Amino acid sequence: MNFLTPLALGLAALSIPIIVLYLLRRRREEREVSSTLLWMRMVRDLEANAPWQRLQRHLLLFLQLLALLLLTLAAARPFIRVAGESAETVVVVLDTSLSMAAADTDDGTRFESAKRAVLNAFDQMPTNGRLTLLTAGITAQLRLANSHDRLALQEILDTLHPTDPDSNLTPALLLAGATVARQPNSRIIVVSDGAVRPPDTPITLSAPVAFVRVGSRGDNAGIAIARLERAQNETQLYVQVRAFGETESARRIVVESVDGTPLAAFEVVAPPNGYADHTFALPAVEAVHVRLSPTDFYPLDDEAWAVLPAADRRRVRLVTQGNIFLQTALALLPGVETEVVPLDADLSNAAPADLTILDAGWQGEALPEGNLFVIAPMQSTPPITVTGALSLPVAAPATANDPLLAYVDLDDLAILDGVATALPPWARPVLIDRASGAPLLWLGEENGRAIGLLAFDLHHSDLPLRVAFPVLIANLVDALTTSRADVPASTVVGRPLRVQVPPPISAVPITLPNGRTTTPEPRNGAITFTPQERGIYRMQWGDEETAFAVNAFTEQESNLTPAESLRVGITTDGAARPLPTEEGRREVWRWLALAAFAVLVLEWLIAHRDAWRLRRVGKWGWHHHRS
């Protein structure tokens, strides 16, 4: 055993006066008396009867010397060498990804073992040590900063759960590196099963990094794909089972409706590190629940939900005096419902549309609400500003590889005339006049709505006669509208979902699998929502509803084979440094002090045992009798 303050062992010399006091202790003979009332004051050792008598065995002397020994050892701060932390500053990065929910450890799940490892790291620090706790999921979060409070650490760990579909170490290590940058005696510990995304490039760290692995098994199988599709007179469900590990997985796929009604079942055998799939023909259903039987030690990916993809329906209002080219191009687009209204129609009370196209010749005091595409405006109408006219402009792409011009060939496009407009600061040019640089086609987003402008009348060009015209119109409609089909049919639990909210819809209530409803606040024309539980969610778009499924399977998290090692950074000298294996110190003075206190309490009870008995005898008039 080693000591941090060995000079404190000199306190053992206090045992000498204790022994001397016992040598001078007064000797008495026991006699029977009729009453002890007059003898109460005689129990103290006031003087020596036979000084320097032979030391005899005495329980109280033994307990007092034992208490002194324990206190002396506690003051010397003994410690034992353990495989742990000798660093005064410890930064722990705790993996909170879904794979940590696998139940293959003695503590139950990997996450429970990881929390125990965090507490062990705290216990192995020196007395003046400080611990910082970071969690690594999709993002890094600071949970506890530079603390020596074990109770606070325990309370924070009790609130944590594995909820993230990914564990990205880069932001967590950058934050850990900033924490230890100015700490000379520091250390970083990564507690994980290794199912993480390591940094794409090495990170320079000023402290050694240790990897504490949790988990022991990798023979997992889960539902990788559950997809519903519309067929002619039925609904088809495609299920793919992914097996990891070196053994095959024989499972039963059970398909149920969302209310638990059995629909189908099928036995599959997935080869080692392979796939098994099956396609089910189901009656007309909108959503299903798929599960594997029996479940394994990672049940999160043993079940999945699937919904039919949302129908891609978009309402387009075409305000025109007659444009057969544009009407035909819109009619060719699947899922697009086109409403044609005259140029002088009153749009103030019109039903909401996903996109309003104002053809050449429209004149109005204010632009209608919602997404807009304006063709050859005749006058300035905020936020559109007409600055002049263009004669025989030559169209050229404003930038290379613009997605709006994908598969669109506009070489030698003939344009008779057009209007010159100011490019708003929030818009980007797609086509420009090669000579003047004036924008001929631009798109942008203002206050949550998309606006596009074509600077020339389609009838004053040969664009409608080109094969590229319907392709360009399709690209423009996709760019300017928010389709209900933009909501994915399936996503992963814990992954943020961002969905555009088309005007004039101001709120999109979302019904959770547990029946509760939440309404995220739209910002910049979109809502961001992070699903925290698996199941089927329903989004309300005015009088329409879109459902999507949330599942747990990801290739990274379901591959549960624990990593043997994890290289997460390099030291400041630029040389790769292996994970350190230095020993730490575990101090035991607290336990010694607690034991000394217990011994002193016991000594006090024994020393006052006879005095209590004498007081009880004096109070009730009893006398002491020895047989």
Coordinates of C-alpha atoms in Angstrom, one line a residue, residues 44-596:
R44 CA -13.7 8.1 38.0
D45 CA -9.9 7.5 38.1
L46 CA -8.8 10.4 40.2
E47 CA -5.5 9.0 41.3
A48 CA -3.2 6.1 40.8
N49 CA -3.5 3.2 43.3
A50 CA -0.6 1.2 42.0
P51 CA 1.4 3.1 39.5
W52 CA 3.2 1.3 36.7
Q53 CA 1.3 -1.9 37.2
R54 CA 1.6 -4.7 34.7
L55 CA -0.4 -4.0 31.6
Q56 CA -3.4 -6.3 31.4
R57 CA -5.7 -7.2 28.6
H58 CA -8.4 -4.6 28.3
L59 CA -11.1 -4.3 25.6
L60 CA -11.4 -0.5 25.8
L61 CA -7.6 -0.2 25.4
F62 CA -7.7 -2.4 22.3
L63 CA -10.6 -0.4 20.8
Q64 CA -8.9 2.9 21.4
L65 CA -5.6 1.7 19.9
L66 CA -7.5 0.4 16.9
A67 CA -9.4 3.7 16.4
L68 CA -6.0 5.5 16.6
L69 CA -4.5 3.2 14.1
L70 CA -7.4 3.7 11.6
L71 CA -7.3 7.4 12.0
T72 CA -3.6 7.5 11.5
L73 CA -3.9 5.5 8.3
A74 CA -6.7 7.7 7.1
A75 CA -4.6 10.8 7.7
A76 CA -1.7 9.3 5.7
R77 CA -4.2 9.0 2.7
P78 CA -3.4 5.4 1.5
F79 CA -4.2 4.4 -2.0
I80 CA -4.1 1.3 -4.1
R81 CA -3.0 1.0 -7.7
V82 CA -5.9 0.4 -10.1
A83 CA -6.3 0.4 -13.9
G84 CA -8.0 3.8 -13.8
E85 CA -7.4 7.5 -13.7
S86 CA -4.6 9.4 -12.2
A87 CA -5.5 12.5 -14.1
E88 CA -7.0 15.4 -12.2
T89 CA -9.2 16.4 -15.1
V90 CA -11.2 13.7 -16.8
V91 CA -13.5 14.2 -19.7
V92 CA -15.9 11.3 -20.4
V93 CA -17.6 11.0 -23.8
L94 CA -20.6 8.7 -23.3
D95 CA -22.2 7.1 -26.4
T96 CA -26.0 7.6 -26.4
S97 CA -26.8 5.9 -29.7
L98 CA -29.5 3.2 -30.1
S99 CA -27.0 0.3 -30.1
M100 CA -26.3 1.0 -26.5
A101 CA -29.7 -0.4 -25.7
A102 CA -28.6 -4.0 -26.5
A103 CA -29.0 -6.2 -23.5
D104 CA -25.8 -8.3 -23.5
T105 CA -24.0 -7.2 -20.4
D106 CA -24.0 -8.2 -16.7
D107 CA -25.7 -4.9 -15.9
G108 CA -28.5 -5.5 -18.4
T109 CA -28.0 -3.1 -21.3
R110 CA -24.8 -1.7 -22.7
F111 CA -25.9 1.7 -21.6
E112 CA -26.2 0.6 -18.0
S113 CA -22.7 -0.8 -18.1
A114 CA -21.5 2.4 -19.7
K115 CA -23.0 4.5 -16.9
R116 CA -21.3 2.2 -14.3
A117 CA -18.0 2.8 -16.2
V118 CA -18.5 6.5 -15.9
L119 CA -19.1 6.2 -12.1
N120 CA -16.0 4.0 -11.9
A121 CA -14.0 6.7 -13.7
F122 CA -15.2 9.2 -11.2
D123 CA -14.3 6.9 -8.2
Q124 CA -10.8 6.3 -9.5
M125 CA -9.9 10.0 -9.7
P126 CA -7.8 11.6 -7.0
T127 CA -9.5 13.7 -4.3
N128 CA -8.9 16.9 -6.2
G129 CA -10.1 15.4 -9.5
R130 CA -12.8 17.0 -11.6
L131 CA -15.0 15.2 -14.2
T132 CA -16.7 16.6 -17.3
L133 CA -19.4 14.5 -18.9
L134 CA -20.3 14.8 -22.6
T135 CA -22.8 12.7 -24.6
A136 CA -22.2 11.8 -28.2
G137 CA -25.2 11.3 -30.4
I138 CA -26.2 13.1 -33.5
T139 CA -24.8 16.2 -31.7
A140 CA -22.6 16.6 -28.7
Q141 CA -24.1 17.8 -25.5
L142 CA -22.4 19.0 -22.3
R143 CA -24.1 17.3 -19.3
L144 CA -21.7 18.0 -16.4
A145 CA -18.8 20.5 -16.3
N146 CA -15.7 20.2 -14.1
S147 CA -17.5 18.6 -11.1
H148 CA -16.4 16.6 -8.2
D149 CA -20.0 15.9 -7.0
R150 CA -20.7 12.2 -7.4
L151 CA -24.4 12.7 -6.5
A152 CA -24.9 15.2 -9.3
L153 CA -23.2 12.9 -11.7
Q154 CA -25.5 10.0 -10.6
E155 CA -28.6 12.2 -11.0
I156 CA -27.6 13.2 -14.6
L157 CA -26.8 9.6 -15.6
D158 CA -30.2 8.5 -14.3
T159 CA -31.9 10.9 -16.9
L160 CA -29.9 9.7 -19.9
H161 CA -31.1 7.0 -22.3
P162 CA -29.9 5.7 -25.7
T163 CA -32.0 7.6 -28.1
D164 CA -29.9 8.7 -31.1
P165 CA -29.7 6.9 -34.4
D166 CA -26.1 7.8 -34.8
S167 CA -23.1 8.6 -32.7
N168 CA -20.9 11.2 -34.2
L169 CA -17.6 11.5 -32.3
T170 CA -16.3 14.6 -34.1
P171 CA -18.2 17.3 -32.2
A172 CA -17.8 15.5 -28.9
L173 CA -14.1 15.1 -29.3
L174 CA -13.7 18.8 -30.4
L175 CA -15.5 19.9 -27.3
A176 CA -13.5 17.5 -25.1
G177 CA -10.3 18.8 -26.7
A178 CA -11.3 22.4 -25.9
T179 CA -12.0 21.3 -22.3
V180 CA -8.6 19.8 -21.7
A181 CA -6.6 22.2 -23.8
R182 CA -5.2 24.1 -20.8
Q183 CA -5.3 21.3 -18.3
P184 CA -1.8 19.7 -17.9
N185 CA -2.9 16.6 -16.1
S186 CA -6.0 15.5 -18.1
R187 CA -7.5 12.6 -19.8
I188 CA -10.3 11.8 -22.2
I189 CA -12.3 8.6 -21.9
V190 CA -14.7 7.4 -24.7
V191 CA -17.3 4.9 -23.3
S192 CA -19.0 3.1 -26.2
D193 CA -19.6 -0.1 -28.0
G194 CA -17.7 1.1 -31.0
A195 CA -20.8 1.6 -33.2
V196 CA -19.8 5.2 -33.9
R197 CA -18.8 7.5 -36.7
P198 CA -15.2 8.3 -36.1
P199 CA -13.8 11.6 -37.2
D200 CA -13.3 11.9 -41.0
T201 CA -9.9 13.5 -40.4
P202 CA -7.6 13.2 -37.4
I203 CA -8.3 15.5 -34.5
T204 CA -5.4 17.1 -32.6
L205 CA -5.9 16.5 -28.9
S206 CA -3.7 17.6 -26.0
A207 CA -4.6 14.7 -23.7
P208 CA -4.4 10.9 -24.1
V209 CA -7.6 9.2 -25.1
A210 CA -8.8 5.9 -23.7
F211 CA -11.6 3.7 -25.1
V212 CA -13.8 1.8 -22.6
R213 CA -15.7 -0.9 -24.6
V214 CA -19.1 -2.2 -23.5
G215 CA -21.0 -5.1 -25.0
S216 CA -20.0 -8.7 -25.9
R217 CA -22.2 -10.0 -28.7
G218 CA -22.7 -9.2 -32.4
D219 CA -25.1 -11.9 -33.6
N220 CA -28.0 -9.6 -34.2
A221 CA -30.8 -9.7 -36.8
G222 CA -33.3 -6.9 -37.5
I223 CA -35.8 -5.6 -40.0
A224 CA -33.8 -3.5 -42.4
I225 CA -36.7 -2.6 -44.8
A226 CA -40.4 -2.7 -44.4
R227 CA -42.0 -0.9 -47.4
L228 CA -45.7 -0.8 -48.5
E229 CA -46.5 -0.2 -52.1
R230 CA -49.7 0.2 -54.1
A231 CA -50.4 -2.5 -56.7
Q232 CA -53.4 -2.9 -59.0
N233 CA -55.9 -4.5 -56.7
E234 CA -53.8 -5.0 -53.6
T235 CA -51.1 -3.7 -51.3
Q236 CA -47.7 -5.2 -51.4
L237 CA -45.4 -5.3 -48.4
Y238 CA -41.7 -5.9 -48.9
V239 CA -39.7 -7.0 -45.9
Q240 CA -35.9 -7.4 -45.7
V241 CA -34.2 -9.0 -42.7
R242 CA -30.5 -8.2 -42.1
A243 CA -28.4 -10.6 -40.1
F244 CA -25.0 -9.7 -38.5
G245 CA -22.5 -12.0 -37.0
E246 CA -21.1 -15.4 -37.9
T247 CA -24.2 -17.5 -37.5
E248 CA -27.4 -17.6 -39.5
S249 CA -30.7 -16.3 -38.1
A250 CA -33.9 -18.2 -38.5
R251 CA -36.8 -16.0 -37.6
R252 CA -40.5 -15.7 -38.3
I253 CA -41.9 -12.5 -39.9
V254 CA -45.3 -11.6 -38.5
V255 CA -47.4 -8.9 -40.2
E256 CA -50.2 -7.3 -38.3
S257 CA -52.5 -4.3 -38.8
V258 CA -51.9 -1.3 -36.6
D259 CA -54.7 -2.6 -34.3
G260 CA -53.0 -6.0 -33.9
T261 CA -55.1 -8.0 -36.4
P262 CA -52.8 -10.8 -37.9
L263 CA -52.4 -10.4 -41.7
A264 CA -49.6 -12.8 -42.7
A265 CA -46.5 -14.7 -41.5
F266 CA -43.5 -16.3 -43.1
E267 CA -40.4 -18.1 -42.0
V268 CA -37.1 -16.8 -43.2
V269 CA -33.4 -17.8 -42.7
A270 CA -30.9 -15.0 -43.1
P271 CA -27.3 -16.3 -43.7
P272 CA -24.3 -15.0 -41.7
N273 CA -23.8 -11.4 -42.4
G274 CA -26.5 -11.6 -45.1
Y275 CA -30.0 -10.8 -46.0
A276 CA -33.4 -12.6 -46.3
D277 CA -36.4 -11.0 -47.8
H278 CA -40.1 -11.7 -48.7
T279 CA -42.9 -9.9 -50.4
F280 CA -46.4 -10.2 -49.0
A281 CA -49.7 -9.6 -50.9
L282 CA -52.0 -7.9 -48.4
P283 CA -55.6 -6.5 -48.6
A284 CA -56.0 -2.8 -48.9
V285 CA -54.3 -1.3 -45.8
E286 CA -52.7 2.0 -45.2
A287 CA -50.3 0.9 -42.5
V288 CA -48.9 -2.3 -41.0
H289 CA -46.8 -3.4 -38.0
V290 CA -44.1 -6.0 -38.8
R291 CA -42.2 -7.9 -36.1
L292 CA -39.7 -10.8 -35.8
S293 CA -40.4 -13.7 -33.6
P294 CA -38.7 -14.6 -31.3
T295 CA -37.0 -11.3 -30.3
D296 CA -33.3 -11.2 -29.5
F297 CA -31.1 -9.2 -27.2
Y298 CA -31.6 -6.0 -29.3
P299 CA -35.4 -5.8 -29.7
L300 CA -35.5 -2.2 -31.1
D301 CA -34.9 -3.5 -34.7
D302 CA -37.0 -6.6 -34.3
E303 CA -40.1 -4.6 -35.2
A304 CA -41.0 -2.0 -37.7
W305 CA -43.9 0.0 -39.1
A306 CA -44.7 0.8 -42.7
V307 CA -47.2 3.2 -44.3
L308 CA -48.2 3.8 -47.9
P309 CA -46.3 6.7 -49.4
A310 CA -48.3 9.9 -49.5
A311 CA -50.0 10.6 -52.8
D312 CA -48.1 13.3 -54.7
R313 CA -50.9 15.7 -55.3
R314 CA -50.2 19.4 -55.9
R315 CA -52.7 22.1 -56.9
V316 CA -51.5 24.5 -59.5
R317 CA -53.6 27.6 -60.4
L318 CA -52.8 28.9 -63.9
V319 CA -53.9 32.5 -64.4
T320 CA -53.9 33.1 -68.2
Q321 CA -55.9 34.3 -71.1
G322 CA -55.0 31.1 -72.9
N323 CA -51.7 29.2 -73.0
I324 CA -52.1 25.8 -74.6
F325 CA -48.3 25.1 -74.3
L326 CA -48.3 25.7 -70.5
Q327 CA -51.5 23.8 -69.9
T328 CA -50.2 20.8 -71.8
A329 CA -46.9 20.8 -70.0
L330 CA -48.7 20.9 -66.6
A331 CA -51.2 18.2 -67.6
L332 CA -48.2 15.8 -68.3
L333 CA -47.0 16.1 -64.7
P334 CA -48.2 13.2 -62.5
G335 CA -50.0 14.2 -59.3
V336 CA -50.5 17.8 -60.5
E337 CA -54.1 19.2 -60.5
T338 CA -54.3 22.3 -62.7
E339 CA -57.0 25.0 -62.3
V340 CA -57.2 27.5 -65.2
V341 CA -58.6 30.9 -64.4
P342 CA -58.8 34.1 -66.6
L343 CA -56.4 37.0 -66.1
D344 CA -59.1 39.2 -64.6
A345 CA -60.2 36.7 -62.0
D346 CA -60.4 37.8 -58.4
L347 CA -57.8 35.8 -56.5
S348 CA -58.4 37.4 -53.1
N349 CA -60.9 34.8 -51.9
A350 CA -59.6 31.8 -54.0
A351 CA -58.9 28.5 -52.3
P352 CA -55.3 27.9 -51.4
A353 CA -53.1 26.5 -54.2
D354 CA -49.6 25.0 -53.9
L355 CA -48.5 27.2 -56.9
T356 CA -50.0 30.1 -58.7
I357 CA -48.7 30.8 -62.2
L358 CA -49.3 34.4 -63.5
D359 CA -49.0 34.3 -67.3
A360 CA -48.0 37.3 -69.4
G361 CA -50.6 40.0 -69.4
W362 CA -51.6 39.7 -65.7
Q363 CA -52.1 43.1 -64.1
G364 CA -52.9 43.4 -60.4
E365 CA -52.3 45.7 -57.5
A366 CA -50.7 43.0 -55.3
L367 CA -49.4 39.5 -55.9
P368 CA -51.5 36.7 -54.5
E369 CA -50.4 34.7 -51.5
G370 CA -48.5 31.5 -51.7
N371 CA -45.9 30.2 -54.0
L372 CA -45.7 32.1 -57.3
F373 CA -44.3 31.9 -60.8
V374 CA -44.6 35.1 -62.8
I375 CA -44.2 35.2 -66.6
A376 CA -43.2 38.5 -68.3
P377 CA -44.7 40.9 -65.7
M378 CA -46.0 44.2 -67.2
Q379 CA -45.4 46.3 -64.1
S380 CA -43.7 46.4 -60.8
T381 CA -45.5 44.7 -58.0
P382 CA -43.5 44.1 -54.8
P383 CA -41.3 42.2 -54.4
I384 CA -40.9 42.3 -58.2
T385 CA -39.4 45.4 -59.7
V386 CA -39.5 46.0 -63.5
T387 CA -36.6 48.2 -64.7
G388 CA -37.0 48.2 -68.5
A389 CA -37.2 46.1 -71.6
L390 CA -34.9 43.6 -73.3
S391 CA -34.6 43.2 -77.1
L392 CA -33.5 39.9 -78.6
P393 CA -31.8 38.6 -75.4
V394 CA -29.6 35.5 -75.7
A395 CA -30.2 33.0 -72.9
A396 CA -27.2 31.5 -71.1
P397 CA -27.0 29.6 -67.8
A398 CA -26.0 31.8 -64.9
T399 CA -24.1 29.0 -63.2
A400 CA -22.9 25.6 -64.3
N401 CA -24.8 22.5 -63.3
D402 CA -27.9 24.3 -62.0
P403 CA -30.4 21.5 -60.9
L404 CA -33.2 23.5 -62.6
L405 CA -31.5 23.0 -66.0
A406 CA -31.0 19.3 -65.6
Y407 CA -31.7 17.6 -68.9
V408 CA -32.7 21.0 -70.3
D409 CA -31.0 22.0 -73.6
L410 CA -31.4 25.7 -74.3
D411 CA -28.7 26.2 -76.9
D412 CA -29.7 28.7 -79.6
L413 CA -33.0 29.6 -77.8
A414 CA -34.7 32.3 -79.8
I415 CA -36.3 35.1 -77.8
L416 CA -38.0 38.1 -79.4
D417 CA -38.1 40.4 -76.4
G418 CA -38.5 40.4 -72.6
V419 CA -38.6 42.6 -69.5
A420 CA -35.6 43.6 -67.4
T421 CA -36.2 43.1 -63.6
A422 CA -34.1 43.7 -60.6
L423 CA -32.7 40.5 -59.0
P424 CA -33.9 40.5 -55.3
P425 CA -31.2 39.8 -52.7
W426 CA -32.9 36.6 -51.7
A427 CA -33.1 35.2 -55.3
R428 CA -30.6 33.4 -57.5
P429 CA -30.4 33.7 -61.3
V430 CA -30.9 30.6 -63.4
L431 CA -30.7 32.1 -66.9
I432 CA -29.2 35.5 -67.8
D433 CA -28.9 37.6 -71.0
R434 CA -25.5 36.9 -72.4
A435 CA -25.0 40.5 -73.4
S436 CA -26.4 42.6 -70.6
G437 CA -26.3 40.0 -67.7
A438 CA -29.9 40.8 -66.9
P439 CA -31.7 37.8 -65.4
L440 CA -34.1 35.9 -67.6
L441 CA -35.1 33.3 -65.1
W442 CA -34.7 33.5 -61.4
L443 CA -35.9 31.8 -58.2
G444 CA -35.9 32.6 -54.6
E445 CA -37.7 32.3 -51.2
E446 CA -39.1 35.3 -49.3
N447 CA -40.9 35.0 -46.0
G448 CA -41.4 31.3 -46.4
R449 CA -42.8 31.3 -49.9
A450 CA -41.1 30.5 -53.2
I451 CA -41.2 33.0 -56.0
G452 CA -39.9 32.5 -59.6
L453 CA -39.9 34.8 -62.6
L454 CA -39.5 34.2 -66.3
A455 CA -38.6 37.5 -68.1
F456 CA -40.1 36.7 -71.5
D457 CA -43.5 35.7 -72.9
L458 CA -43.6 32.1 -74.0
H459 CA -45.4 33.1 -77.2
H460 CA -42.4 35.4 -78.0
S461 CA -39.9 32.5 -78.1
D462 CA -39.5 29.0 -79.4
L463 CA -39.1 27.5 -76.0
P464 CA -42.6 25.8 -76.0
L465 CA -41.6 24.1 -79.2
R466 CA -38.5 22.4 -77.7
V467 CA -38.3 19.0 -76.1
A468 CA -36.7 20.7 -73.1
F469 CA -39.9 22.8 -72.3
P470 CA -41.9 20.2 -70.4
V471 CA -38.7 19.1 -68.5
L472 CA -38.1 22.7 -67.5
I473 CA -41.7 23.2 -66.4
A474 CA -41.5 20.0 -64.3
N475 CA -38.3 21.2 -62.7
L476 CA -39.8 24.6 -61.9
V477 CA -43.0 23.0 -60.4
D478 CA -40.8 20.8 -58.2
A479 CA -38.7 23.7 -57.0
L480 CA -41.6 26.0 -56.3
T481 CA -44.0 23.7 -54.6
T482 CA -44.0 21.7 -51.4
S483 CA -45.4 18.3 -52.0
R484 CA -47.0 16.1 -49.4
A485 CA -44.8 13.4 -50.8
D486 CA -41.8 15.4 -49.4
V487 CA -42.7 13.8 -46.1
P488 CA -40.8 10.4 -46.1
A489 CA -42.8 7.2 -45.7
S490 CA -40.2 6.1 -43.2
T491 CA -37.5 7.7 -41.0
V492 CA -35.3 6.7 -38.0
V493 CA -36.1 7.5 -34.4
G494 CA -34.1 10.4 -33.1
R495 CA -33.3 11.8 -36.5
P496 CA -34.5 15.4 -37.0
L497 CA -37.1 15.7 -39.8
R498 CA -37.5 19.0 -41.6
V499 CA -40.6 19.6 -43.7
Q500 CA -41.5 22.6 -45.8
V501 CA -44.9 24.2 -44.9
P502 CA -46.6 25.7 -47.9
P503 CA -48.6 28.9 -47.5
P504 CA -51.2 29.6 -46.3
I505 CA -50.8 26.7 -43.8
S506 CA -49.5 28.1 -40.6
A507 CA -49.5 25.1 -38.3
V508 CA -49.0 21.3 -38.8
P509 CA -50.3 19.3 -35.8
I510 CA -48.5 15.9 -35.5
T511 CA -50.2 13.0 -33.7
L512 CA -47.7 10.8 -32.0
P513 CA -47.9 7.0 -31.7
N514 CA -49.1 7.3 -28.1
G515 CA -52.0 9.5 -29.2
R516 CA -50.7 12.8 -28.0
T517 CA -50.5 15.8 -30.4
T518 CA -47.7 18.3 -30.8
T519 CA -47.5 21.3 -33.1
P520 CA -44.0 22.4 -34.0
E521 CA -43.7 26.1 -34.7
P522 CA -42.8 26.9 -38.4
R523 CA -39.7 28.8 -39.0
N524 CA -38.6 30.1 -42.4
G525 CA -41.5 28.3 -44.0
A526 CA -40.6 24.9 -42.5
I527 CA -41.0 22.8 -39.4
T528 CA -38.4 20.7 -37.7
F529 CA -39.5 17.7 -35.7
T530 CA -37.5 14.9 -33.9
P531 CA -39.4 11.7 -33.3
Q532 CA -38.5 10.1 -30.0
E533 CA -40.5 6.9 -30.2
R534 CA -41.1 4.2 -32.8
G535 CA -44.5 3.9 -34.5
I536 CA -46.7 5.7 -36.9
Y537 CA -47.0 9.5 -36.9
R538 CA -49.7 11.6 -38.6
M539 CA -49.3 15.1 -39.9
Q540 CA -52.4 17.3 -40.4
W541 CA -52.1 19.6 -43.5
G542 CA -55.3 21.6 -43.2
D543 CA -58.0 19.1 -44.2
E544 CA -55.5 16.5 -45.4
E545 CA -53.4 14.0 -43.4
T546 CA -50.0 12.4 -44.1
A547 CA -48.7 9.5 -42.2
F548 CA -45.1 8.3 -41.8
A549 CA -43.4 5.5 -39.9
V550 CA -40.5 5.8 -37.5
N551 CA -38.3 2.8 -37.0
A552 CA -35.0 2.0 -35.3
F553 CA -32.9 0.1 -37.8
T554 CA -29.7 1.6 -39.2
E555 CA -26.8 -0.4 -40.6
Q556 CA -24.4 1.2 -38.1
E557 CA -26.4 0.8 -35.0
S558 CA -27.8 -2.7 -35.7
N559 CA -24.3 -4.1 -36.3
L560 CA -23.7 -4.7 -32.7
T561 CA -20.3 -6.4 -32.9
P562 CA -18.2 -4.5 -30.3
A563 CA -15.1 -2.7 -31.6
E564 CA -11.8 -4.1 -30.2
S565 CA -10.2 -0.7 -30.4
L566 CA -11.1 2.9 -31.4
R567 CA -8.5 5.4 -32.6
V568 CA -10.1 8.7 -32.2
G569 CA -7.4 11.3 -32.4
I570 CA -3.7 12.3 -32.4
T571 CA -1.6 14.2 -29.9
T572 CA -0.4 17.7 -30.3
D573 CA 3.0 16.7 -31.5
G574 CA 1.4 15.2 -34.6
A575 CA 2.4 11.7 -34.0
A576 CA -0.1 8.9 -33.6
R577 CA -0.3 7.8 -30.0
P578 CA -1.7 4.5 -28.8
L579 CA -4.3 4.3 -26.1
P580 CA -2.6 4.7 -22.7
T581 CA -2.7 2.0 -20.1
E582 CA -1.3 3.9 -17.1
E583 CA -2.5 2.9 -13.6
G584 CA -4.6 5.2 -11.5
R585 CA -4.9 5.7 -7.7
R586 CA -7.9 4.8 -5.7
E587 CA -7.8 6.4 -2.2
V588 CA -9.3 4.5 0.7
W589 CA -9.1 7.1 3.5
R590 CA -12.8 7.6 3.6
W591 CA -13.4 4.0 4.4
L592 CA -10.7 4.0 7.1
A593 CA -12.2 7.2 8.7
L594 CA -15.7 5.6 8.7
A595 CA -14.3 2.4 10.3
A596 CA -12.5 4.5 13.0

